[in-house]
């Protein structure tokens, strides 16, 4: 048998043996295997050269494919230095009992471990680099004063997978408002950032989305900042006085006491931004007005920042009445969740109708927030997504019937 053919046969036989074992787990083991192939079968220097010329690269490719079948990809390790200056940020990132690190490992299919003064991230090439990127962005959040929880981590991972990780830096740079305690309020998702920008750019903005997406809170933040910057002279907050699926009956007290239960969420947000004392002073001067929607008829609101909350509970007539109230130099924000209407069965929401009628007017901003923008307890996001999936299935079933 010719020497070259013998080498080819030996190589093929050795390859068969070692591929069947598929023992590789690193580039270093690949090198060991190459050496073993040469040594075990007595291939000399010329034989090695012959084997390379006959397709050694094909052999290495097959070896790599065998490893990929077993592990998914060649493992890769990135190390991040832990310094004394950054230790507090790292400890916040780890979370209680390293819960955040465990979450990152599950979400990105990597292994994260401490090696002396370094944090080692091991996994597939793409996932390892993505994990390092997410960790760097999360550390940036912590340094800016934000808290990192499971929801923020999952959102950062989702952005990284979509190639939008750099947008996290933009979120951190944009301060929407500052509370009376000095806390900076930022948009926490891209959807929220688009919402804030829409309010800045339009005199009338609709924000539709599930509970917990910050529709009312961010609108209130923008209103308070507009008042502080003297862009408006007063803030007007309103919502329809509709019970949430149950009849409360007669409520005692004067007008304010009767409508207080319906407007409580608006009060809470104002207290957060202004403080109770400052809010009370502005209320007495008429700088801040909180009233049920029924008392908006016949008014013209100029130089005002007007927020209509829970707009899904407005009728068609109420919505048309409200949208024709604002005058010059005013800004209006309408918020609501069209999946949670408390109107009588069969009555169409004025919010849904307004969205359909006004959608082609470019001067009106329309933002639709989703479950990805929920910033409450992570269970809220799962509940919203479950209800959305159920509703979609119901709609498909009704269309088929």
mmCIF file of C-alpha atoms in Angstrom, residues 107-254:
data_model
loop_
_atom_site.group_PDB
_atom_site.id
_atom_site.type_symbol
_atom_site.label_atom_id
_atom_site.label_comp_id
_atom_site.label_asym_id
_atom_site.label_seq_id
_atom_site.Cartn_x
_atom_site.Cartn_y
_atom_site.Cartn_z
ATOM 1 C CA UNK A 107 -31.092 33.391 31.120
ATOM 2 C CA UNK A 108 -27.846 33.267 29.122
ATOM 3 C CA UNK A 109 -26.777 29.660 29.637
ATOM 4 C CA UNK A 110 -23.363 30.530 31.058
ATOM 5 C CA UNK A 111 -21.387 29.743 34.198
ATOM 6 C CA UNK A 112 -20.290 32.655 36.402
ATOM 7 C CA UNK A 113 -17.752 32.101 39.158
ATOM 8 C CA UNK A 114 -15.276 33.971 41.325
ATOM 9 C CA UNK A 115 -11.589 33.374 40.733
ATOM 10 C CA UNK A 116 -9.582 35.406 43.177
ATOM 11 C CA UNK A 117 -10.188 39.057 42.385
ATOM 12 C CA UNK A 118 -11.837 38.262 39.059
ATOM 13 C CA UNK A 119 -15.295 37.254 37.906
ATOM 14 C CA UNK A 120 -15.096 34.520 35.277
ATOM 15 C CA UNK A 121 -17.894 34.083 32.716
ATOM 16 C CA UNK A 122 -17.728 30.775 30.841
ATOM 17 C CA UNK A 123 -19.987 29.565 28.050
ATOM 18 C CA UNK A 124 -20.530 29.748 24.335
ATOM 19 C CA UNK A 125 -18.724 32.593 22.593
ATOM 20 C CA UNK A 126 -21.833 34.611 21.789
ATOM 21 C CA UNK A 127 -23.522 34.046 25.143
ATOM 22 C CA UNK A 128 -20.328 34.842 27.060
ATOM 23 C CA UNK A 129 -19.821 38.153 25.282
ATOM 24 C CA UNK A 130 -23.500 38.987 25.720
ATOM 25 C CA UNK A 131 -23.287 38.230 29.452
ATOM 26 C CA UNK A 132 -20.272 40.522 29.866
ATOM 27 C CA UNK A 133 -22.141 43.262 28.019
ATOM 28 C CA UNK A 134 -25.250 42.857 30.190
ATOM 29 C CA UNK A 135 -23.149 42.881 33.381
ATOM 30 C CA UNK A 136 -21.463 46.123 32.317
ATOM 31 C CA UNK A 137 -24.843 47.750 31.611
ATOM 32 C CA UNK A 138 -26.272 46.553 34.939
ATOM 33 C CA UNK A 139 -23.261 47.975 36.777
ATOM 34 C CA UNK A 140 -23.948 51.270 35.020
ATOM 35 C CA UNK A 141 -27.517 51.199 36.338
ATOM 36 C CA UNK A 142 -26.284 50.595 39.874
ATOM 37 C CA UNK A 143 -23.751 53.451 39.697
ATOM 38 C CA UNK A 144 -26.523 55.800 38.535
ATOM 39 C CA UNK A 145 -28.548 54.955 41.646
ATOM 40 C CA UNK A 146 -31.023 52.461 40.146
ATOM 41 C CA UNK A 147 -31.850 49.178 41.800
ATOM 42 C CA UNK A 148 -31.232 45.989 39.846
ATOM 43 C CA UNK A 149 -33.854 43.293 40.275
ATOM 44 C CA UNK A 150 -34.936 40.255 38.282
ATOM 45 C CA UNK A 151 -37.171 42.326 36.003
ATOM 46 C CA UNK A 152 -34.397 44.765 35.121
ATOM 47 C CA UNK A 153 -32.022 41.873 34.466
ATOM 48 C CA UNK A 154 -34.459 40.079 32.156
ATOM 49 C CA UNK A 155 -35.155 43.321 30.306
ATOM 50 C CA UNK A 156 -31.431 44.015 29.861
ATOM 51 C CA UNK A 157 -30.931 40.477 28.542
ATOM 52 C CA UNK A 158 -33.840 40.917 26.104
ATOM 53 C CA UNK A 159 -32.350 44.178 24.810
ATOM 54 C CA UNK A 160 -28.944 42.537 24.396
ATOM 55 C CA UNK A 161 -30.471 39.707 22.367
ATOM 56 C CA UNK A 162 -32.165 42.260 20.123
ATOM 57 C CA UNK A 163 -28.886 44.120 19.651
ATOM 58 C CA UNK A 164 -30.169 47.142 21.598
ATOM 59 C CA UNK A 165 -27.991 46.941 24.705
ATOM 60 C CA UNK A 166 -26.515 50.399 24.058
ATOM 61 C CA UNK A 167 -29.986 51.910 24.460
ATOM 62 C CA UNK A 168 -29.646 51.192 28.195
ATOM 63 C CA UNK A 169 -27.027 53.970 28.366
ATOM 64 C CA UNK A 170 -29.513 56.391 26.844
ATOM 65 C CA UNK A 171 -32.123 55.393 29.427
ATOM 66 C CA UNK A 172 -29.634 56.111 32.201
ATOM 67 C CA UNK A 173 -28.751 59.531 30.794
ATOM 68 C CA UNK A 174 -32.358 60.740 30.508
ATOM 69 C CA UNK A 175 -33.775 62.140 33.757
ATOM 70 C CA UNK A 176 -37.532 62.720 33.503
ATOM 71 C CA UNK A 177 -38.058 64.382 36.877
ATOM 72 C CA UNK A 178 -36.757 64.656 40.428
ATOM 73 C CA UNK A 179 -38.937 63.896 43.459
ATOM 74 C CA UNK A 180 -39.109 66.198 46.467
ATOM 75 C CA UNK A 181 -36.666 63.837 48.196
ATOM 76 C CA UNK A 182 -34.122 64.295 45.389
ATOM 77 C CA UNK A 183 -34.641 60.911 43.720
ATOM 78 C CA UNK A 184 -34.131 60.996 39.956
ATOM 79 C CA UNK A 185 -36.928 59.453 37.902
ATOM 80 C CA UNK A 186 -35.913 57.828 34.622
ATOM 81 C CA UNK A 187 -37.705 55.847 31.968
ATOM 82 C CA UNK A 188 -36.984 52.198 32.703
ATOM 83 C CA UNK A 189 -37.856 50.725 29.302
ATOM 84 C CA UNK A 190 -37.628 51.805 25.677
ATOM 85 C CA UNK A 191 -41.409 51.986 25.545
ATOM 86 C CA UNK A 192 -41.455 54.390 28.480
ATOM 87 C CA UNK A 193 -38.746 56.487 26.844
ATOM 88 C CA UNK A 194 -40.813 56.749 23.652
ATOM 89 C CA UNK A 195 -43.784 57.767 25.804
ATOM 90 C CA UNK A 196 -41.816 60.585 27.469
ATOM 91 C CA UNK A 197 -40.519 61.810 24.106
ATOM 92 C CA UNK A 198 -44.050 61.753 22.667
ATOM 93 C CA UNK A 199 -45.288 63.980 25.511
ATOM 94 C CA UNK A 200 -42.451 66.439 24.848
ATOM 95 C CA UNK A 201 -43.126 66.566 21.115
ATOM 96 C CA UNK A 202 -46.945 66.613 21.006
ATOM 97 C CA UNK A 203 -49.656 68.765 22.553
ATOM 98 C CA UNK A 204 -51.942 65.714 22.763
ATOM 99 C CA UNK A 205 -50.627 62.243 23.592
ATOM 100 C CA UNK A 206 -52.478 58.948 24.072
ATOM 101 C CA UNK A 207 -50.770 56.239 26.117
ATOM 102 C CA UNK A 208 -52.399 52.823 26.085
ATOM 103 C CA UNK A 209 -51.006 49.828 27.906
ATOM 104 C CA UNK A 210 -51.464 47.315 30.724
ATOM 105 C CA UNK A 211 -51.287 48.062 34.422
ATOM 106 C CA UNK A 212 -47.844 48.777 35.841
ATOM 107 C CA UNK A 213 -46.291 50.372 32.753
ATOM 108 C CA UNK A 214 -45.948 53.808 34.377
ATOM 109 C CA UNK A 215 -48.521 55.604 32.218
ATOM 110 C CA UNK A 216 -49.916 57.824 34.998
ATOM 111 C CA UNK A 217 -46.693 58.192 36.978
ATOM 112 C CA UNK A 218 -44.586 59.375 34.031
ATOM 113 C CA UNK A 219 -47.315 61.737 32.856
ATOM 114 C CA UNK A 220 -47.395 63.194 36.368
ATOM 115 C CA UNK A 221 -43.607 63.544 36.349
ATOM 116 C CA UNK A 222 -43.724 65.452 33.077
ATOM 117 C CA UNK A 223 -46.518 67.677 34.408
ATOM 118 C CA UNK A 224 -44.607 68.585 37.578
ATOM 119 C CA UNK A 225 -41.444 69.365 35.593
ATOM 120 C CA UNK A 226 -43.431 71.529 33.163
ATOM 121 C CA UNK A 227 -44.852 73.448 36.136
ATOM 122 C CA UNK A 228 -41.431 73.896 37.756
ATOM 123 C CA UNK A 229 -39.962 75.093 34.437
ATOM 124 C CA UNK A 230 -42.859 77.583 34.092
ATOM 125 C CA UNK A 231 -43.960 75.998 30.833
ATOM 126 C CA UNK A 232 -47.525 75.855 32.228
ATOM 127 C CA UNK A 233 -49.337 77.695 35.005
ATOM 128 C CA UNK A 234 -51.269 74.804 36.490
ATOM 129 C CA UNK A 235 -51.837 71.058 36.491
ATOM 130 C CA UNK A 236 -55.306 69.603 35.984
ATOM 131 C CA UNK A 237 -55.859 65.945 36.835
ATOM 132 C CA UNK A 238 -59.076 64.140 36.050
ATOM 133 C CA UNK A 239 -60.544 60.683 35.664
ATOM 134 C CA UNK A 240 -64.061 59.286 35.249
ATOM 135 C CA UNK A 241 -65.741 58.359 38.555
ATOM 136 C CA UNK A 242 -66.615 54.769 37.691
ATOM 137 C CA UNK A 243 -66.664 51.866 40.158
ATOM 138 C CA UNK A 244 -64.448 48.919 39.280
ATOM 139 C CA UNK A 245 -67.160 46.350 38.711
ATOM 140 C CA UNK A 246 -69.082 46.920 41.956
ATOM 141 C CA UNK A 247 -71.593 49.433 43.246
ATOM 142 C CA UNK A 248 -70.347 51.445 46.213
ATOM 143 C CA UNK A 249 -73.657 53.182 46.810
ATOM 144 C CA UNK A 250 -73.997 56.632 48.369
ATOM 145 C CA UNK A 251 -70.767 58.148 49.625
ATOM 146 C CA UNK A 252 -70.997 60.675 52.499
ATOM 147 C CA UNK A 253 -69.273 64.046 52.675
ATOM 148 C CA UNK A 254 -68.742 67.002 50.354
#
